[in-house]
Amino acid sequence: MTETVPFQTNCQTCPLRRKSVFRSLEDKELDFISDFKTGELTVEAGATIVQEENKSPHLYTILDGWAFRHKALADGRRQVLNFALPGDLVGLQLAVLNEMQHTVTALTDTTLCVFQRDRVWSIFKDYPSLAFSMTWIAAREEQILDGHIISLGQRSALERLAYLILHLYDRAETIGYASNQALDAPFSQSHLSDALGITPVHTSRTLRKLQEKRLISWAKDRIRILDRDALEKLASYESMADECRPLI
Amino acid sequence: MTETVPFQTNCQTCPLRRKSVFRSLEDKELDFISDFKTGELTVEAGATIVQEENKSPHLYTILDGWAFRHKALADGRRQVLNFALPGDLVGLQLAVLNEMQHTVTALTDTTLCVFQRDRVWSIFKDYPSLAFSMTWIAAREEQILDGHIISLGQRSALERLAYLILHLYDRAETIGYASNQALDAPFSQSHLSDALGITPVHTSRTLRKLQEKRLISWAKDRIRILDRDALEKLASYESMADECRPLI
DNA sequence: CGGTAACTTGACCGACATCAATTATTGTGG
DNA sequence: CCACAATAATTGATGTCGGTCAAGTTACCG
């Protein structure tokens, strides 16, 4: 990944927090978060971070790496619900609903900040701006899911893929995982397939088609957006445009 | 045609709040909500409640009636993102993200409690348990959307329809809009189609197939679940099981 | 009643799935 | 550094679910 994370990352000097996308905090809040954080968890690519039905006592923020939320039907069909990047909360549903209906898996080697679920209430009690941030983050996830729903319901495979590439690129760019329309893709075509709701075979063909149209290139797990305007048009892409967001 | 009627329903004696699904509140919180509520909005079936890109100064809770959240692509293809029932918040994304990327439309004649967006902050500042409720509600919506995503991505048309019927029935039942496995469906087949991501023609055929299998009946806009176990199995349905939820 | 919108039905078509066979690519131990 | 296996990606042939088009048939409403 882009930067090397030391053994323990101090919240006050957190490299993520320095990025301009993230809202700055009062010292009081920062001190609380620093205290709220009880450790770091490092997992290898492919490892499960939170399992459905398993009530982990933790809440996490991704510090470094890619993860994805997914969910399976009884017969094994699997759907990727969303991807998660540094700054994203993992386990919010569990923390507030006390129930988790999906699994979160690391896509790359990933480092997470660990928080204790049983202290979540004190956020609401004593740190209103952090409480607001929690709601903000949940609402933003909702907005992203809305985007995926319209993709799955209405777009063709080609359009869906175009949309997903733009979406992932933009999210990756804000936290420094992509730049110059190039993104190191940590996912296999089968991850894409599970996110798009199409088979791996068709994903391969669809990727090829996007390349033949000279909209993107895909080589050695590096995706490059060659013609952004055309790709956005194809996908009827609308960007999220949150210049500034909270980080817990 | 919309009209605003001030205070027909008092929060202290709100009929919704009496239902056992809803968590009871401290007097202090109830008084706040009562004060937070600035009026009621009644709209006819088909009317827009909140429009994408239109920054309404309001946040709503549905008091009576059905609504749906939806979103369109540039070329007019439309997707229903989710349905909304009494007790559901409308405009939460707008309230916290200050941006709305979907439209909310009334399905039936609908009454909503009206709150001022600019006072949302005071919830977080002074009423932590209400703030928690906001996050809870957002996380639950997320969970529902997760369910729709796996439906759209992995289930066949028949399975999707089965899932949606069970989902809507269960939600309707908790607030008293359905009972004994029978639901007065306020939506047309084209609403269903837009939610399922299939064409109206295919919705008709799929509905027929569910009836031929004797899993449901559909007559005069009344859906009856005839064989719940079989329907759940077909849909690989998992229920939400929140025995108690907050109401703002 | 007549007119419009919602639903149904049939014939045909196309996007994507499935099956199957190669061909990279990656990882492992000798 | 090379076999070797295992996994991931590509390609082609064929099948099917759901889309499209078009013509009814309701049901609803002024």
Coordinates of C-alpha atoms (C1' of nucleotides) in Angstrom, one line a residue:
Chain A
M1 CA 0.0 0.0 0.0
T2 CA 1.0 3.6 -0.2
E3 CA 2.5 4.1 3.2
T4 CA 4.2 2.0 5.9
V5 CA 2.3 1.9 9.1
P6 CA 4.3 1.8 12.3
F7 CA 3.5 -0.7 15.1
Q8 CA 1.0 1.6 16.7
T9 CA -0.4 4.7 15.0
N10 CA -1.1 7.5 17.4
C11 CA -4.4 9.2 16.7
Q12 CA -2.8 12.6 17.2
T13 CA -0.3 11.9 14.4
C14 CA -2.5 9.6 12.3
P15 CA -1.4 9.9 8.7
L16 CA -5.0 9.5 7.5
R17 CA -6.1 12.4 9.6
R18 CA -3.7 14.7 7.9
K19 CA -5.4 14.2 4.6
S20 CA -7.5 17.1 3.5
V21 CA -10.6 15.0 2.9
F22 CA -11.0 14.5 6.5
R23 CA -12.6 17.0 8.8
S24 CA -10.4 18.2 11.6
L25 CA -11.4 17.6 15.2
E26 CA -11.3 19.5 18.4
D27 CA -8.5 18.4 20.7
K28 CA -11.1 17.1 23.1
E29 CA -12.6 14.7 20.5
L30 CA -9.2 13.6 19.3
D31 CA -8.2 12.8 22.9
F32 CA -11.3 10.8 23.3
I33 CA -10.8 8.8 20.1
S34 CA -7.2 8.2 21.1
D35 CA -8.5 6.8 24.4
F36 CA -11.3 4.9 22.7
K37 CA -8.9 3.1 20.5
T38 CA -7.7 0.1 22.3
G39 CA -5.3 -1.4 19.7
E40 CA -4.6 -2.2 16.1
L41 CA -5.4 -5.3 14.2
T42 CA -3.4 -6.4 11.3
V43 CA -4.8 -9.1 9.0
E44 CA -3.6 -10.8 5.9
A45 CA -5.3 -10.6 2.5
G46 CA -8.3 -12.9 2.5
A47 CA -8.8 -13.0 6.2
T48 CA -12.2 -12.4 7.7
I49 CA -12.4 -9.3 9.8
V50 CA -16.0 -9.6 11.1
Q51 CA -18.2 -12.6 10.6
E52 CA -21.9 -12.7 10.2
E53 CA -23.7 -13.9 13.3
N54 CA -20.5 -13.5 15.3
K55 CA -20.9 -10.7 17.8
S56 CA -17.5 -9.3 18.0
P57 CA -17.0 -6.8 20.8
H58 CA -15.2 -4.5 18.5
L59 CA -15.7 -1.7 16.1
Y60 CA -13.0 -0.8 13.6
T61 CA -11.8 1.9 11.3
I62 CA -9.6 0.9 8.4
L63 CA -6.2 2.5 8.7
D64 CA -4.6 0.9 5.7
G65 CA -5.7 -1.6 3.1
W66 CA -8.8 -2.7 1.2
A67 CA -11.7 -4.7 2.6
F68 CA -15.1 -5.7 1.3
R69 CA -18.5 -6.4 2.9
H70 CA -20.3 -9.4 1.5
K71 CA -23.2 -11.7 2.1
A72 CA -24.2 -15.2 0.9
L73 CA -27.4 -16.9 0.1
A74 CA -28.1 -20.4 1.6
D75 CA -26.9 -22.1 -1.6
G76 CA -23.6 -20.3 -1.7
R77 CA -24.3 -17.5 -4.2
R78 CA -22.3 -14.6 -3.0
Q79 CA -22.8 -10.8 -3.4
V80 CA -20.2 -8.2 -2.6
L81 CA -22.2 -5.4 -1.0
N82 CA -19.5 -2.7 -0.9
F83 CA -15.8 -2.2 -0.6
A84 CA -14.2 -0.5 2.3
L85 CA -11.1 1.8 2.3
P86 CA -9.0 3.6 4.9
G87 CA -11.2 5.9 6.9
D88 CA -14.2 3.7 6.6
L89 CA -15.9 2.2 9.7
V90 CA -16.3 -1.5 9.9
G91 CA -18.9 -3.0 12.2
L92 CA -21.2 0.0 12.6
Q93 CA -24.3 -2.1 12.1
L94 CA -23.1 -4.5 14.8
A95 CA -22.3 -1.6 17.1
V96 CA -25.7 0.1 16.9
L97 CA -28.1 -2.7 15.8
N98 CA -26.3 -5.4 17.8
E99 CA -26.6 -7.6 14.8
M100 CA -24.5 -8.2 11.7
Q101 CA -26.0 -9.7 8.6
H102 CA -22.9 -9.7 6.5
T103 CA -19.2 -10.6 6.6
V104 CA -16.2 -8.3 6.2
T105 CA -13.1 -9.7 4.6
A106 CA -9.7 -8.2 3.9
L107 CA -8.9 -7.8 0.3
T108 CA -5.3 -6.8 0.9
D109 CA -3.2 -7.0 4.0
T110 CA -5.0 -4.6 6.2
T111 CA -4.5 -2.7 9.4
L112 CA -7.5 -1.6 11.5
C113 CA -7.9 0.6 14.5
V114 CA -9.8 -1.3 17.2
F115 CA -12.5 0.2 19.4
Q116 CA -14.6 -1.3 22.1
R117 CA -18.2 -1.6 21.2
D118 CA -19.3 -1.1 24.8
R119 CA -18.0 2.4 24.8
V120 CA -20.0 3.5 21.8
W121 CA -22.7 4.9 24.0
S122 CA -20.2 7.4 25.5
I123 CA -19.7 8.9 22.1
F124 CA -23.4 9.7 22.0
K125 CA -23.5 10.9 25.6
D126 CA -20.4 13.1 25.6
Y127 CA -19.2 13.8 22.1
P128 CA -22.1 15.1 20.0
S129 CA -19.9 16.0 17.0
L130 CA -18.6 12.4 16.9
A131 CA -22.1 11.1 17.3
F132 CA -23.1 13.2 14.3
S133 CA -20.1 11.8 12.4
M134 CA -21.4 8.3 13.1
T135 CA -24.7 9.2 11.6
W136 CA -23.0 11.0 8.7
I137 CA -21.0 7.9 7.9
A138 CA -24.0 5.6 8.0
A139 CA -25.9 8.0 5.8
R140 CA -23.1 8.1 3.3
E141 CA -22.9 4.3 3.2
E142 CA -26.6 4.4 2.5
Q143 CA -26.0 6.8 -0.4
I144 CA -23.3 4.5 -1.9
L145 CA -25.6 1.5 -1.6
D146 CA -28.4 3.4 -3.3
G147 CA -25.9 3.8 -6.2
H148 CA -25.2 0.1 -6.3
I149 CA -28.9 -0.7 -6.2
I150 CA -29.6 1.4 -9.3
S151 CA -26.6 -0.2 -10.9
L152 CA -27.8 -3.7 -10.3
G153 CA -31.4 -3.0 -11.1
Q154 CA -31.0 -0.9 -14.2
R155 CA -27.6 -0.9 -15.8
S156 CA -26.3 -3.4 -18.3
A157 CA -23.1 -5.3 -17.4
L158 CA -21.0 -2.9 -19.4
E159 CA -22.5 0.1 -17.7
R160 CA -22.3 -1.5 -14.3
L161 CA -18.6 -2.2 -14.7
A162 CA -17.9 1.4 -15.9
Y163 CA -19.8 2.7 -12.9
L164 CA -18.0 0.5 -10.5
I165 CA -14.6 1.4 -11.8
L166 CA -15.3 5.1 -11.6
H167 CA -16.8 4.7 -8.1
L168 CA -13.8 2.8 -6.8
Y169 CA -11.3 5.0 -8.5
D170 CA -12.9 8.1 -6.9
R171 CA -13.0 6.7 -3.5
A172 CA -9.5 5.4 -3.8
E173 CA -8.2 8.7 -5.0
T174 CA -9.6 10.7 -2.1
I175 CA -7.5 8.7 0.4
G176 CA -4.4 8.5 -1.8
Y177 CA -4.8 5.0 -3.2
A178 CA -5.1 6.2 -6.8
S179 CA -4.0 9.1 -8.9
N180 CA -3.8 10.2 -12.5
Q181 CA -6.7 8.0 -13.4
A182 CA -4.7 4.9 -12.5
L183 CA -5.6 2.5 -9.7
D184 CA -3.8 -0.5 -8.4
A185 CA -6.7 -2.9 -8.3
P186 CA -6.4 -5.3 -5.3
F187 CA -9.3 -7.4 -6.4
S188 CA -9.6 -10.3 -8.8
Q189 CA -12.2 -10.5 -11.6
S190 CA -14.2 -12.8 -9.4
H191 CA -14.5 -10.0 -6.8
L192 CA -15.7 -7.7 -9.4
S193 CA -18.2 -10.3 -10.6
D194 CA -19.6 -10.8 -7.2
A195 CA -20.0 -7.0 -6.8
L196 CA -21.6 -6.6 -10.3
G197 CA -23.9 -9.6 -10.0
I198 CA -22.5 -11.2 -13.2
T199 CA -20.4 -14.3 -13.8
P200 CA -16.6 -14.2 -14.0
V201 CA -16.8 -15.3 -17.6
H202 CA -18.9 -12.4 -18.5
T203 CA -16.8 -10.0 -16.4
S204 CA -13.8 -11.0 -18.5
R205 CA -15.7 -10.3 -21.7
T206 CA -17.1 -7.1 -20.4
L207 CA -13.6 -5.8 -19.3
R208 CA -12.3 -6.7 -22.7
K209 CA -15.1 -4.7 -24.3
L210 CA -14.3 -1.6 -22.2
Q211 CA -10.7 -1.9 -23.3
E212 CA -11.6 -2.3 -27.0
K213 CA -13.6 0.8 -26.7
R214 CA -10.4 2.5 -25.4
L215 CA -12.2 3.6 -22.2
I216 CA -9.9 1.9 -19.8
S217 CA -6.9 -0.3 -19.7
W218 CA -6.4 -3.3 -17.3
A219 CA -3.0 -4.8 -17.0
K220 CA -1.2 -6.5 -14.2
D221 CA -3.9 -5.5 -11.8
R222 CA -3.6 -1.9 -12.7
I223 CA -6.7 -0.1 -14.0
R224 CA -6.3 3.0 -15.9
I225 CA -9.1 5.3 -17.0
L226 CA -8.3 6.3 -20.5
D227 CA -11.4 8.4 -21.4
R228 CA -13.1 9.6 -18.3
D229 CA -15.8 11.6 -20.0
A230 CA -16.9 8.8 -22.2
L231 CA -16.8 6.3 -19.3
E232 CA -18.9 8.7 -17.1
K233 CA -21.3 9.1 -20.0
L234 CA -21.6 5.3 -20.5
A235 CA -22.2 4.7 -16.8
S236 CA -24.3 7.8 -16.2
Y237 CA -22.0 8.4 -13.4
E238 CA -22.7 11.0 -10.7
S239 CA -19.9 11.6 -8.2
M240 CA -20.4 11.8 -4.5
A241 CA -18.7 15.1 -4.1
D242 CA -18.0 15.2 -0.5
E243 CA -15.0 17.4 -0.2
C244 CA -14.8 16.9 3.5
R245 CA -15.8 14.0 5.7
P246 CA -15.5 12.9 9.2
L247 CA -13.0 10.3 10.4
I248 CA -13.4 8.3 13.6
Chain B
M1 CA -51.9 18.8 -4.2
T2 CA -50.3 19.2 -0.8
E3 CA -51.6 20.9 2.4
T4 CA -50.0 21.6 5.7
V5 CA -52.0 21.1 8.8
P6 CA -50.5 22.2 12.1
F7 CA -50.7 19.6 14.9
Q8 CA -53.4 17.2 14.2
T9 CA -51.5 14.5 16.0
N10 CA -49.8 15.3 19.3
C11 CA -46.6 13.4 19.9
Q12 CA -47.5 12.6 23.5
T13 CA -50.6 10.7 22.2
C14 CA -49.2 9.6 18.9
P15 CA -50.9 6.4 17.8
L16 CA -47.7 5.1 16.3
R17 CA -45.8 5.5 19.5
R18 CA -48.3 3.3 21.3
K19 CA -47.4 0.3 19.2
S20 CA -45.2 -2.2 20.9
V21 CA -42.5 -2.3 18.2
F22 CA -41.4 1.2 19.1
R23 CA -39.1 1.9 22.0
S24 CA -40.6 4.1 24.7
L25 CA -39.0 7.4 25.4
E26 CA -38.2 9.5 28.5
D27 CA -40.6 12.4 29.0
K28 CA -37.7 14.8 28.3
E29 CA -37.1 13.3 24.8
L30 CA -40.7 13.2 24.0
D31 CA -41.2 16.8 25.0
F32 CA -38.3 17.7 22.7
I33 CA -39.7 15.8 19.8
S34 CA -43.0 17.4 20.3
D35 CA -41.3 20.8 20.2
F36 CA -39.1 19.7 17.3
K37 CA -42.2 18.9 15.2
T38 CA -43.4 22.0 13.5
G39 CA -46.3 20.6 11.6
E40 CA -47.8 17.9 9.5
L41 CA -47.8 17.5 5.8
T42 CA -50.5 15.6 4.0
V43 CA -49.9 14.6 0.4
E44 CA -51.9 12.7 -2.1
A45 CA -50.9 9.4 -3.6
G46 CA -48.3 10.0 -6.3
A47 CA -47.1 13.3 -4.9
T48 CA -43.4 14.0 -4.5
I49 CA -42.3 14.5 -0.9
V50 CA -38.7 15.3 -1.4
Q51 CA -37.1 15.9 -4.7
E52 CA -33.5 15.1 -5.6
E53 CA -31.3 18.2 -5.7
N54 CA -33.9 20.2 -4.0
K55 CA -32.7 21.1 -0.5
S56 CA -35.9 21.1 1.4
P57 CA -35.5 22.6 4.9
H58 CA -37.4 19.7 6.4
L59 CA -37.0 16.2 7.8
Y60 CA -40.0 14.0 8.0
T61 CA -41.3 10.9 9.8
I62 CA -44.1 9.1 8.1
L63 CA -47.2 9.0 10.3
D64 CA -49.6 7.3 8.0
G65 CA -49.2 5.9 4.5
W66 CA -46.7 4.3 2.1
A67 CA -44.0 6.1 0.3
F68 CA -41.0 5.0 -1.8
R69 CA -37.5 6.2 -2.4
H70 CA -36.4 6.1 -6.0
K71 CA -33.7 7.3 -8.4
A72 CA -33.5 7.6 -12.1
L73 CA -30.7 7.4 -14.7
A74 CA -30.2 10.1 -17.3
D75 CA -32.1 8.2 -19.9
G76 CA -35.2 7.7 -17.7
R77 CA -34.6 4.2 -16.4
R78 CA -35.9 4.2 -12.9
Q79 CA -35.1 2.1 -9.8
V80 CA -37.1 1.9 -6.6
L81 CA -34.5 1.9 -3.8
N82 CA -36.8 1.1 -0.9
F83 CA -40.2 1.6 0.4
A84 CA -41.1 3.7 3.5
L85 CA -43.8 3.0 6.1
P86 CA -45.0 4.7 9.2
G87 CA -42.2 5.3 11.6
D88 CA -39.6 5.6 8.9
L89 CA -37.6 8.8 8.6
V90 CA -37.6 10.6 5.3
G91 CA -34.8 12.9 4.4
L92 CA -32.1 11.7 6.8
Q93 CA -29.5 11.8 4.0
L94 CA -30.4 15.4 3.3
A95 CA -30.3 16.3 7.0
V96 CA -26.9 15.0 7.7
L97 CA -25.1 14.9 4.3
N98 CA -26.8 18.1 3.1
E99 CA -27.4 16.4 -0.2
M100 CA -30.1 14.2 -1.5
Q101 CA -29.5 11.9 -4.5
H102 CA -32.9 10.4 -4.7
T103 CA -36.5 11.3 -4.8
V104 CA -39.3 10.3 -2.3
T105 CA -42.8 9.9 -3.6
A106 CA -46.0 9.1 -1.8
L107 CA -47.5 5.7 -2.8
T108 CA -50.8 6.3 -1.0
D109 CA -52.2 9.4 0.6
T110 CA -49.7 10.1 3.2
T111 CA -49.3 12.1 6.4
L112 CA -45.9 13.1 7.6
C113 CA -44.6 14.8 10.7
V114 CA -42.5 17.8 9.7
F115 CA -39.3 18.7 11.5
Q116 CA -36.9 21.6 10.8
R117 CA -33.5 20.4 9.5
D118 CA -31.7 23.3 11.1
R119 CA -32.5 21.9 14.6
V120 CA -31.1 18.5 13.9
W121 CA -27.9 19.5 15.6
S122 CA -29.6 20.1 18.9
I123 CA -30.6 16.4 18.9
F124 CA -27.0 15.5 18.9
K125 CA -26.0 18.2 21.3
D126 CA -28.7 17.7 23.9
Y127 CA -30.5 14.3 23.3
P128 CA -27.9 11.5 23.0
S129 CA -30.5 8.8 23.0
L130 CA -32.3 10.4 20.1
A131 CA -28.9 10.9 18.4
F132 CA -28.3 7.2 18.9
S133 CA -31.8 6.5 17.4
M134 CA -30.9 8.5 14.3
T135 CA -27.8 6.3 13.8
W136 CA -29.8 3.2 14.5
I137 CA -32.3 4.1 11.9
A138 CA -29.6 4.8 9.3
A139 CA -27.9 1.5 10.1
R140 CA -31.1 -0.4 9.7
E141 CA -31.8 1.2 6.4
E142 CA -28.3 0.1 5.4
Q143 CA -29.2 -3.4 6.4
I144 CA -32.4 -3.4 4.3
L145 CA -30.4 -2.1 1.3
D146 CA -27.9 -4.8 1.8
G147 CA -30.8 -7.2 1.5
H148 CA -32.0 -5.6 -1.7
I149 CA -28.5 -5.6 -3.2
I150 CA -28.1 -9.4 -2.7
S151 CA -31.5 -9.8 -4.2
L152 CA -30.8 -7.8 -7.3
G153 CA -27.3 -9.3 -7.7
Q154 CA -28.0 -12.9 -7.1
R155 CA -31.6 -13.9 -7.0
S156 CA -33.8 -14.8 -10.1
A157 CA -36.9 -12.8 -10.8
L158 CA -39.1 -15.4 -9.0
E159 CA -36.8 -15.4 -5.9
R160 CA -36.6 -11.7 -5.9
L161 CA -40.4 -11.3 -6.0
A162 CA -40.8 -13.8 -3.2
Y163 CA -38.2 -12.0 -1.1
L164 CA -39.8 -8.6 -1.7
I165 CA -43.3 -9.8 -0.8
L166 CA -42.0 -11.3 2.5
H167 CA -40.0 -8.2 3.2
L168 CA -42.9 -5.8 2.6
Y169 CA -45.3 -8.0 4.5
D170 CA -43.1 -8.2 7.5
R171 CA -42.5 -4.5 7.6
A172 CA -46.1 -3.7 7.1
E173 CA -47.1 -6.2 9.8
T174 CA -45.0 -4.6 12.5
I175 CA -46.8 -1.3 12.2
G176 CA -50.2 -2.8 11.7
Y177 CA -50.6 -2.5 7.9
A178 CA -50.8 -6.2 7.4
S179 CA -51.9 -9.2 9.4
N180 CA -52.8 -12.9 8.9
Q181 CA -50.4 -13.2 6.0
A182 CA -52.5 -10.7 4.0
L183 CA -51.4 -7.3 2.9
D184 CA -53.2 -4.5 1.1
A185 CA -50.7 -3.7 -1.6
P186 CA -50.8 0.0 -2.4
F187 CA -48.4 -0.5 -5.3
S188 CA -48.9 -1.3 -8.9
Q189 CA -47.0 -4.0 -10.7
S190 CA -44.8 -1.3 -12.3
H191 CA -43.7 -0.2 -8.8
L192 CA -42.8 -3.7 -8.1
S193 CA -41.0 -3.9 -11.4
D194 CA -38.9 -0.9 -10.7
A195 CA -38.0 -2.3 -7.3
L196 CA -37.1 -5.7 -8.7
G197 CA -35.2 -4.4 -11.7
I198 CA -37.4 -6.3 -14.2
T199 CA -39.9 -5.2 -16.7
P200 CA -43.7 -5.0 -16.0
V201 CA -44.3 -7.8 -18.5
H202 CA -42.1 -10.1 -16.6
T203 CA -43.4 -9.0 -13.3
S204 CA -46.9 -10.1 -14.4
R205 CA -45.6 -13.5 -15.5
T206 CA -43.6 -13.9 -12.4
L207 CA -46.5 -13.0 -10.2
R208 CA -48.6 -15.6 -12.0
K209 CA -46.0 -18.2 -11.5
L210 CA -45.9 -17.6 -7.7
Q211 CA -49.7 -18.0 -7.8
E212 CA -49.6 -21.2 -9.8
K213 CA -47.2 -22.6 -7.3
R214 CA -49.8 -21.7 -4.6
L215 CA -47.3 -19.7 -2.7
I216 CA -49.3 -16.4 -2.8
S217 CA -52.5 -15.0 -4.1
W218 CA -52.9 -11.6 -5.6
A219 CA -56.3 -10.2 -6.2
K220 CA -57.8 -6.7 -6.1
D221 CA -54.5 -5.3 -4.8
R222 CA -54.5 -7.7 -1.9
I223 CA -51.5 -10.0 -1.5
R224 CA -51.9 -13.1 0.6
I225 CA -49.1 -15.4 1.6
L226 CA -50.4 -18.9 1.2
D227 CA -47.4 -20.9 2.1
R228 CA -44.9 -19.0 4.1
D229 CA -42.4 -21.7 4.7
A230 CA -42.2 -22.5 1.0
L231 CA -42.0 -18.8 0.1
E232 CA -39.2 -18.2 2.6
K233 CA -37.3 -21.2 1.3
L234 CA -37.7 -20.1 -2.3
A235 CA -36.4 -16.6 -1.4
S236 CA -33.8 -17.7 1.1
Y237 CA -35.4 -15.1 3.3
E238 CA -34.0 -14.0 6.6
S239 CA -36.0 -11.8 8.7
M240 CA -34.9 -8.6 10.3
A241 CA -36.0 -9.5 13.8
D242 CA -35.9 -6.2 15.5
E243 CA -38.5 -6.6 18.2
C244 CA -38.0 -3.0 19.3
R245 CA -37.0 0.0 17.4
P246 CA -36.7 3.8 17.9
L247 CA -39.2 6.3 16.6
I248 CA -38.4 9.9 16.1
Chain C
dC1 C1' -70.2 4.9 -21.4
dG2 C1' -65.9 6.1 -23.5
dG3 C1' -61.2 6.7 -22.7
dT4 C1' -57.1 5.8 -20.4
dA5 C1' -54.0 3.3 -17.7
dA6 C1' -52.9 -1.2 -15.8
dC7 C1' -52.5 -5.9 -16.6
dT8 C1' -52.1 -10.1 -19.6
dT9 C1' -50.6 -13.0 -23.2
dG10 C1' -47.9 -14.6 -27.2
dA11 C1' -44.0 -14.5 -30.4
dC12 C1' -39.5 -13.5 -30.9
dC13 C1' -34.9 -11.7 -29.6
dG14 C1' -30.7 -10.7 -27.0
dA15 C1' -27.8 -10.3 -22.9
dC16 C1' -25.8 -13.0 -19.9
dA17 C1' -25.3 -17.9 -18.1
dT18 C1' -23.4 -22.3 -18.5
dC19 C1' -20.3 -25.7 -19.9
dA20 C1' -15.9 -26.9 -21.4
dA21 C1' -11.4 -26.4 -23.0
dT22 C1' -7.2 -23.8 -23.1
dT23 C1' -4.0 -20.5 -21.6
dA24 C1' -1.8 -17.3 -18.4
dT25 C1' -0.4 -16.3 -13.7
dT26 C1' 0.9 -17.3 -9.1
dG27 C1' 2.9 -19.8 -5.6
dT28 C1' 5.6 -23.9 -3.6
dG29 C1' 9.1 -27.0 -2.8
dG30 C1' 13.2 -29.4 -4.8
Chain D
dC1 C1' 15.9 -21.3 -11.0
dC2 C1' 13.0 -24.7 -12.6
dA3 C1' 9.0 -28.2 -12.3
dC4 C1' 4.5 -28.5 -10.8
dA5 C1' 0.2 -27.6 -9.0
dA6 C1' -3.3 -24.6 -8.2
dT7 C1' -5.8 -20.6 -9.2
dA8 C1' -7.3 -16.9 -12.3
dA9 C1' -8.4 -15.4 -16.8
dT10 C1' -9.6 -16.1 -21.7
dT11 C1' -12.2 -18.1 -25.5
dG12 C1' -15.9 -20.6 -28.0
dA13 C1' -20.3 -23.1 -28.3
dT14 C1' -24.7 -23.4 -26.8
dG15 C1' -28.6 -22.6 -23.7
dT16 C1' -32.0 -19.7 -21.0
dC17 C1' -34.0 -16.0 -18.4
dG18 C1' -35.8 -12.0 -19.0
dG19 C1' -36.5 -8.1 -22.5
dT20 C1' -39.0 -6.2 -26.4
dC21 C1' -42.8 -5.7 -29.4
dA22 C1' -47.4 -5.9 -30.2
dA23 C1' -52.1 -7.1 -29.6
dG24 C1' -55.6 -7.9 -26.6
dT25 C1' -58.2 -7.7 -22.1
dT26 C1' -59.4 -6.0 -18.1
dA27 C1' -60.2 -2.3 -14.5
dC28 C1' -60.8 2.2 -13.3
dC29 C1' -62.7 7.1 -13.6
dG30 C1' -64.8 11.3 -15.2

